[in-house]
XYZ file of C-alpha atoms in Angstrom:
507
model
C 167.370 7.974 78.739
C 167.279 6.718 82.315
C 165.361 3.845 83.844
C 163.023 6.450 85.366
C 162.034 7.797 81.954
C 161.171 4.723 79.861
C 159.155 4.962 76.690
C 159.625 8.712 76.260
C 158.402 10.265 73.023
C 158.865 13.870 71.879
C 156.359 15.312 69.418
C 154.789 18.522 68.149
C 151.170 18.794 69.307
C 148.141 20.080 67.449
C 146.119 22.280 69.796
C 142.900 20.803 68.462
C 144.004 17.350 69.592
C 146.016 18.032 72.737
C 144.681 21.212 74.361
C 143.134 19.404 77.323
C 146.351 17.534 78.097
C 148.479 20.688 77.767
C 146.175 22.756 79.984
C 145.997 20.004 82.581
C 149.806 19.806 82.730
C 149.986 23.593 83.186
C 147.404 23.455 85.971
C 149.301 20.721 87.828
C 152.643 22.544 87.726
C 151.751 26.244 87.808
C 148.597 26.333 89.924
C 148.683 23.264 92.170
C 152.442 23.042 92.709
C 153.682 26.637 92.361
C 150.572 28.434 93.584
C 150.310 30.885 90.666
C 146.943 32.360 89.689
C 144.886 30.178 87.369
C 144.998 32.645 84.476
C 148.620 31.589 83.792
C 147.306 28.331 82.386
C 146.137 29.853 79.090
C 147.582 32.106 76.409
C 145.404 33.894 73.837
C 147.531 32.549 70.978
C 147.600 28.933 72.104
C 145.481 27.629 69.180
C 148.108 28.830 66.666
C 151.092 28.345 68.950
C 153.842 25.766 68.646
C 153.761 23.191 71.408
C 156.614 20.696 71.769
C 155.940 18.024 74.346
C 157.295 14.845 75.863
C 155.079 11.919 76.791
C 155.913 8.798 78.755
C 153.697 5.792 78.135
C 151.170 8.141 76.549
C 151.048 10.620 79.467
C 152.218 14.192 78.899
C 155.083 14.901 81.314
C 156.725 18.037 79.857
C 155.902 20.786 77.402
C 157.261 24.078 76.105
C 155.326 26.532 73.951
C 156.068 29.381 71.575
C 153.694 31.954 70.099
C 154.149 33.758 66.787
C 153.508 37.456 66.071
C 154.222 39.606 63.075
C 156.930 42.200 63.644
C 154.579 44.585 65.362
C 151.999 46.933 63.886
C 148.511 48.188 64.638
C 147.392 44.590 64.073
C 149.617 43.360 66.925
C 148.500 45.367 69.975
C 149.788 42.666 72.343
C 153.377 43.548 71.487
C 152.752 47.184 72.324
C 151.402 46.089 75.718
C 154.793 44.564 76.465
C 156.592 47.711 75.325
C 157.926 46.094 72.145
C 158.359 48.387 69.147
C 157.585 47.276 65.572
C 160.365 45.423 63.702
C 160.758 43.765 60.326
C 160.132 40.040 60.470
C 158.475 37.753 62.968
C 158.448 38.147 66.713
C 158.158 34.989 68.813
C 157.335 34.625 72.498
C 158.879 31.735 74.416
C 157.133 30.382 77.488
C 155.209 27.751 79.466
C 158.305 25.609 79.979
C 157.286 22.978 82.504
C 157.463 19.326 83.476
C 156.051 17.091 86.149
C 158.086 16.888 89.346
C 158.397 13.125 88.878
C 160.371 13.566 85.661
C 162.659 16.466 86.523
C 166.403 16.080 86.511
C 166.628 13.798 83.485
C 167.206 16.410 80.801
C 163.769 16.195 79.207
C 163.052 19.931 79.123
C 166.609 20.602 77.971
C 165.819 18.494 74.898
C 162.547 20.360 74.358
C 163.967 23.871 74.802
C 167.038 23.270 72.643
C 164.984 21.546 69.940
C 162.320 24.263 69.917
C 164.799 27.143 69.693
C 166.924 25.430 67.070
C 164.062 24.477 64.776
C 162.244 27.794 65.173
C 165.336 29.735 64.148
C 166.064 27.410 61.225
C 162.491 27.319 59.975
C 161.011 30.741 60.802
C 164.061 33.018 61.178
C 162.405 35.438 63.640
C 163.719 38.940 64.185
C 162.997 38.966 67.899
C 162.355 36.561 70.781
C 160.863 37.686 74.074
C 159.942 36.135 77.405
C 157.443 37.385 79.992
C 158.138 36.460 83.636
C 155.541 36.797 86.364
C 155.071 35.817 89.996
C 157.769 33.376 91.223
C 159.146 33.175 87.681
C 160.500 36.717 88.019
C 163.416 35.077 89.846
C 164.422 33.407 86.575
C 165.869 36.572 85.040
C 169.446 35.508 85.748
C 168.685 32.016 84.425
C 167.407 33.264 81.056
C 170.170 35.818 80.838
C 172.706 33.012 81.227
C 170.850 30.427 79.131
C 169.633 32.610 76.244
C 171.743 35.763 76.651
C 168.353 37.464 76.974
C 168.360 41.083 78.133
C 166.003 42.867 80.516
C 163.661 44.982 78.407
C 161.012 46.403 80.719
C 158.848 45.913 83.764
C 155.231 46.153 82.669
C 152.027 46.313 84.679
C 149.556 43.821 83.218
C 146.139 43.258 84.799
C 147.442 44.855 87.994
C 150.520 42.636 88.218
C 154.151 43.648 87.580
C 155.724 41.455 84.946
C 159.269 41.387 83.552
C 159.897 41.346 79.825
C 163.219 40.004 78.503
C 164.200 39.908 74.853
C 166.749 39.207 72.158
C 166.508 41.270 68.996
C 168.529 41.364 65.804
C 170.192 38.783 63.575
C 173.516 38.688 65.424
C 171.934 37.936 68.815
C 169.479 35.387 67.441
C 172.216 33.686 65.414
C 174.278 33.385 68.605
C 171.247 31.900 70.381
C 170.781 29.448 67.519
C 174.377 28.220 67.681
C 174.050 27.883 71.445
C 170.756 26.000 71.081
C 172.350 23.618 68.588
C 175.176 22.947 71.026
C 172.621 22.502 73.825
C 170.682 20.045 71.671
C 173.757 17.921 71.046
C 174.640 17.946 74.742
C 171.060 17.192 75.839
C 170.870 14.290 73.402
C 173.796 12.612 75.145
C 171.990 12.912 78.477
C 168.479 12.119 77.296
C 168.716 10.323 73.933
C 165.375 11.194 72.406
C 164.904 12.972 69.086
C 162.851 16.045 68.260
C 160.841 15.517 65.050
C 160.913 17.943 62.161
C 159.137 21.268 62.630
C 159.161 21.758 58.865
C 157.246 18.525 58.353
C 154.777 19.436 61.110
C 154.071 22.914 59.708
C 153.824 21.619 56.141
C 151.316 18.972 57.219
C 149.354 21.661 59.055
C 149.162 23.814 55.922
C 151.291 26.564 57.482
C 154.070 26.642 54.917
C 153.597 30.387 54.486
C 155.650 30.800 57.665
C 158.818 29.580 55.945
C 160.971 32.558 54.838
C 162.023 30.861 51.601
C 163.097 34.070 49.845
C 165.340 35.069 52.720
C 166.831 31.603 53.035
C 167.378 31.371 49.298
C 169.321 34.646 49.383
C 171.741 33.208 51.940
C 174.796 31.308 50.776
C 176.682 29.902 53.739
C 179.336 28.515 51.426
C 180.106 31.504 49.243
C 179.579 34.421 51.624
C 182.814 34.176 53.660
C 185.003 33.218 50.674
C 186.655 34.890 47.714
C 185.185 33.161 44.680
C 188.179 34.170 42.587
C 190.372 32.212 44.987
C 187.877 29.379 45.271
C 187.297 28.644 41.578
C 190.538 26.671 41.048
C 189.957 24.696 44.254
C 186.338 24.049 43.298
C 187.271 22.793 39.851
C 189.913 20.463 41.298
C 187.527 19.244 43.997
C 184.788 18.540 41.446
C 187.116 16.488 39.258
C 188.339 14.557 42.286
C 184.745 13.997 43.400
C 183.818 12.754 39.940
C 186.641 10.197 39.965
C 185.470 8.982 43.389
C 181.834 8.944 42.282
C 182.134 7.011 39.018
C 181.767 3.569 40.652
C 178.997 4.925 42.870
C 177.058 6.228 39.885
C 177.495 2.930 38.082
C 176.204 0.968 41.083
C 173.130 3.134 41.720
C 169.867 1.848 40.171
C 168.928 5.002 38.265
C 165.786 4.703 36.158
C 166.855 3.888 32.611
C 166.231 6.675 30.152
C 164.605 4.211 27.753
C 162.500 2.503 30.419
C 158.772 2.070 29.701
C 156.069 2.934 32.209
C 156.921 0.237 34.698
C 158.089 -0.268 38.245
C 160.678 -3.013 37.717
C 163.636 -1.275 36.065
C 165.873 -2.344 38.941
C 165.462 -4.814 41.774
C 165.915 -2.206 44.527
C 164.008 0.810 43.249
C 160.703 1.529 41.579
C 161.095 3.532 38.374
C 159.305 6.873 38.099
C 156.842 7.520 35.323
C 158.519 8.493 32.076
C 158.734 12.158 31.134
C 155.765 13.316 29.071
C 155.843 14.269 25.429
C 159.476 15.377 25.620
C 160.552 11.778 26.383
C 163.641 10.678 28.313
C 164.593 11.076 31.916
C 165.488 14.261 33.775
C 168.092 15.189 36.389
C 168.455 18.392 38.405
C 171.765 19.199 40.097
C 171.041 21.449 43.086
C 173.880 23.731 44.166
C 175.636 22.995 40.895
C 178.352 25.613 41.465
C 180.731 25.943 38.513
C 178.913 23.246 36.527
C 182.074 21.126 36.255
C 180.613 18.148 38.077
C 177.301 18.242 36.209
C 179.101 18.338 32.871
C 181.139 15.283 33.844
C 178.315 13.097 35.192
C 176.089 13.968 32.215
C 178.430 11.796 30.098
C 178.310 8.774 32.393
C 176.662 5.586 31.021
C 174.427 5.337 34.097
C 172.797 8.637 33.093
C 172.862 8.169 29.313
C 169.902 9.884 27.679
C 169.121 12.072 30.681
C 168.305 15.728 30.178
C 170.264 17.550 32.875
C 169.991 20.988 34.425
C 171.803 22.858 37.190
C 170.400 25.185 39.854
C 172.702 27.464 41.838
C 172.071 30.408 44.221
C 175.305 32.286 43.443
C 174.990 34.582 40.388
C 178.779 34.586 39.985
C 178.956 30.791 39.836
C 176.018 30.623 37.414
C 177.780 33.097 35.129
C 180.915 30.948 35.203
C 178.949 27.744 34.537
C 177.070 29.257 31.594
C 180.309 30.536 30.069
C 182.168 27.248 30.565
C 179.299 24.954 29.474
C 177.047 26.818 27.027
C 175.321 23.580 25.969
C 173.963 22.965 29.477
C 171.122 24.787 31.209
C 171.682 26.649 34.475
C 169.172 28.727 36.434
C 169.237 30.629 39.692
C 167.602 28.863 42.606
C 168.358 27.180 45.898
C 167.695 23.923 47.687
C 164.850 25.705 49.507
C 163.272 27.220 46.382
C 164.423 25.618 43.141
C 161.810 27.368 41.001
C 161.029 24.033 39.338
C 157.561 22.493 38.766
C 156.057 19.800 40.948
C 157.160 16.219 40.179
C 159.383 17.299 37.284
C 162.548 15.216 37.876
C 163.497 11.569 37.971
C 166.746 12.295 39.833
C 167.892 15.190 42.003
C 171.570 15.384 42.955
C 172.986 17.492 45.783
C 176.760 17.360 46.101
C 178.409 19.187 48.995
C 175.164 21.098 49.509
C 173.516 19.775 52.684
C 176.540 20.630 54.833
C 176.000 24.301 53.920
C 172.281 24.450 54.769
C 170.826 25.955 57.923
C 167.614 24.047 57.300
C 168.097 20.580 55.781
C 164.449 19.725 56.446
C 163.134 22.584 54.308
C 165.430 21.391 51.512
C 164.052 17.853 51.848
C 160.518 19.253 51.590
C 161.388 21.143 48.406
C 163.323 18.299 46.772
C 160.533 15.851 47.540
C 158.142 18.276 45.830
C 160.073 18.398 42.547
C 160.849 14.672 42.405
C 158.498 12.375 40.544
C 156.934 9.521 42.492
C 159.662 6.907 42.823
C 162.375 9.436 41.951
C 165.844 9.358 43.505
C 167.555 11.900 45.738
C 171.327 11.467 45.430
C 173.338 13.209 48.173
C 177.123 13.419 48.485
C 178.804 15.181 51.391
C 181.685 15.004 53.792
C 180.909 13.801 57.314
C 183.046 15.459 59.986
C 181.941 12.924 62.619
C 184.267 10.450 60.868
C 187.416 12.598 61.267
C 190.502 10.836 62.607
C 193.743 12.619 63.455
C 195.563 14.617 66.138
C 193.552 16.300 68.873
C 194.698 19.761 67.759
C 193.197 19.301 64.290
C 190.074 17.703 65.721
C 189.690 20.768 67.952
C 189.743 22.983 64.838
C 187.070 20.847 63.153
C 184.896 20.951 66.268
C 185.387 24.716 66.672
C 184.288 25.243 63.077
C 181.181 23.181 63.775
C 180.317 25.364 66.772
C 180.543 28.590 64.763
C 179.351 27.566 61.290
C 175.612 27.887 60.678
C 175.720 24.916 58.325
C 176.327 21.404 59.610
C 179.189 19.234 58.350
C 177.847 16.383 60.499
C 174.415 16.383 58.832
C 174.932 13.034 57.095
C 174.817 11.334 60.480
C 171.182 12.442 60.830
C 170.139 12.585 57.174
C 168.620 9.059 56.974
C 166.356 9.873 59.929
C 165.475 13.288 58.528
C 164.762 11.871 55.075
C 162.500 9.200 56.568
C 160.333 11.923 58.119
C 159.598 13.137 54.583
C 158.727 9.694 53.294
C 162.059 8.889 51.645
C 163.379 5.351 51.866
C 167.089 4.452 51.645
C 168.379 2.871 48.440
C 172.184 3.016 48.679
C 174.760 4.179 51.197
C 178.447 4.331 50.265
C 181.467 5.498 52.260
C 184.838 6.561 50.892
C 187.639 7.245 53.371
C 189.929 10.034 52.206
C 193.467 9.843 53.657
C 196.513 12.102 53.470
C 198.940 9.254 52.802
C 199.086 9.513 49.012
C 201.475 11.067 46.531
C 201.317 14.064 44.242
C 198.493 12.514 42.236
C 195.420 11.060 43.987
C 195.206 7.271 44.111
C 191.959 5.335 44.220
C 191.077 1.990 45.766
C 187.707 0.488 46.663
C 186.145 2.761 49.294
C 189.353 4.759 49.688
C 191.085 7.787 48.195
C 194.652 8.753 49.069
C 195.718 12.367 48.639
C 199.019 14.104 49.094
C 199.460 16.026 52.313
C 198.722 19.424 50.812
C 195.802 18.097 48.788
C 194.243 16.752 51.971
C 194.852 19.978 53.864
C 192.997 21.763 51.095
C 189.851 19.912 52.192
C 190.095 21.578 55.615
C 192.014 24.814 55.080
C 188.844 26.752 54.152
C 188.014 26.641 57.866
C 190.625 29.338 58.329
C 188.228 31.836 56.735
C 186.205 31.864 59.974
C 187.589 34.586 62.224
C 186.022 32.955 65.294
C 188.326 29.936 65.045
C 191.505 31.672 63.904
C 193.485 30.577 66.965
C 192.395 26.940 66.657
C 193.143 27.018 62.932
C 196.660 28.405 63.417
C 197.459 25.715 65.999
C 196.128 22.975 63.720
C 197.912 24.261 60.630
C 201.244 24.627 62.433
C 201.006 21.049 63.687
C 199.968 19.656 60.313
C 202.611 21.445 58.260
C 205.322 20.747 60.793
C 204.743 17.005 61.193
C 203.934 13.848 59.262
C 200.670 13.222 61.131
C 197.982 11.195 59.383
C 194.387 12.351 59.090
C 191.313 10.936 57.383
C 187.712 11.894 56.690
C 184.819 10.057 55.054
C 182.868 11.234 52.036
C 179.457 9.574 52.022
C 176.944 8.980 49.257
C 173.374 8.512 50.430
C 170.627 7.734 47.927
C 166.938 7.893 48.830
C 163.738 7.175 46.942
C 160.546 9.178 47.050
C 157.549 6.874 47.523
C 156.123 5.661 44.209
C 152.582 6.720 43.395
C 151.412 3.197 44.121
C 152.477 3.566 47.741
C 151.118 5.874 50.398
C 153.540 8.591 51.407
C 153.846 9.392 55.079
């Protein structure tokens, strides 16, 4: 943020509340400044559009809008007017990107555009994006081709005026736009450090949750898809046992509701206890993304969770089959962090270990996990945080290249406290364990530190080689690592959040 843009706030706007301010901003920029006809100020789908805006000291200074269509059918004649054929999935139109002259050059609209495109892809997963350019904006074809990789689609006569339609269609092109938008968002944040609030939270609050493609998201598995599970099972089992050894002191220090606790809110000084389970008695824990079930089976025996009834949810049918075979006394069902299939307010504790880094939409997962947690329940998240990596530049370049090409986000823990707060969660505990490659054959443990052997540590990063896009960077990094005695480290973080108790008002 610069001295010329103090007090800037970015927010999603409800048309019912902000239409006058949005229309006035459009009039100032498009009609008064650029001399375009006044009909450009409105769009027939504005009332149901998405409007992301920036305000300074309460005054709207920038805004970008997006309008949502079904794929295209007799019920969507507007798409036919632009020469767009029917497709499966949503079509979205991007437009009305503008800001006051007094606030240009500070990166405000870059934040808005990158945030809008990123969140729309994550939350709505459209099948097509299009842009209509008219009047002086027709000169922006090269700009949108460069910025979005948008392609010229058609020149259409509309109300006697020639307009240019540009589009991106298909998963591959929209995925590429998403990765570019995410990179743009990170770059824009360094220039203009303001945050875009959650679109998932906004749509949920507006009662528009039907827009979320939960079934499609649940069918995706960003972890398992590029890997051979037969090759991964031994590594997974070893990783889970290592994680359990690291987690034992964390589990012991976390104020879980006691399984024998009465209906009270003082079971621990730092957390309000949820209501006890009904007639079945005892406390309940759901492990989301449970994988092979190894970790769930181990923590189920820990004193901190004594008396808990535990269950695992996993999207991969192969991993569920393995877990059921290996642990027939435990319950495992198919489900994802976006759609667990569990009842409302059914669990005292939800655990998610090495799950959030594989999600395209962490916010939709937070919405779902908040739904199934009881008031006062705990969300217990463990993940690696790639922003903490230390080591040679060549290996850092591999980690950063993986981040650019992987749809998940191995830096998500840096933003998770802020994201969780948007869904009413409050922080309870935050632990960090630094994992180093300076150990021996067997892992060694110290407070807040784990030391692995060189090959054991490389195993935490070698999966990145499965991404064809970073093969060159991976080969350079691996050659350096295996041919030297360089030291590297990475933090594993445990973040524990509490859902607001029923006696408190949720956000």
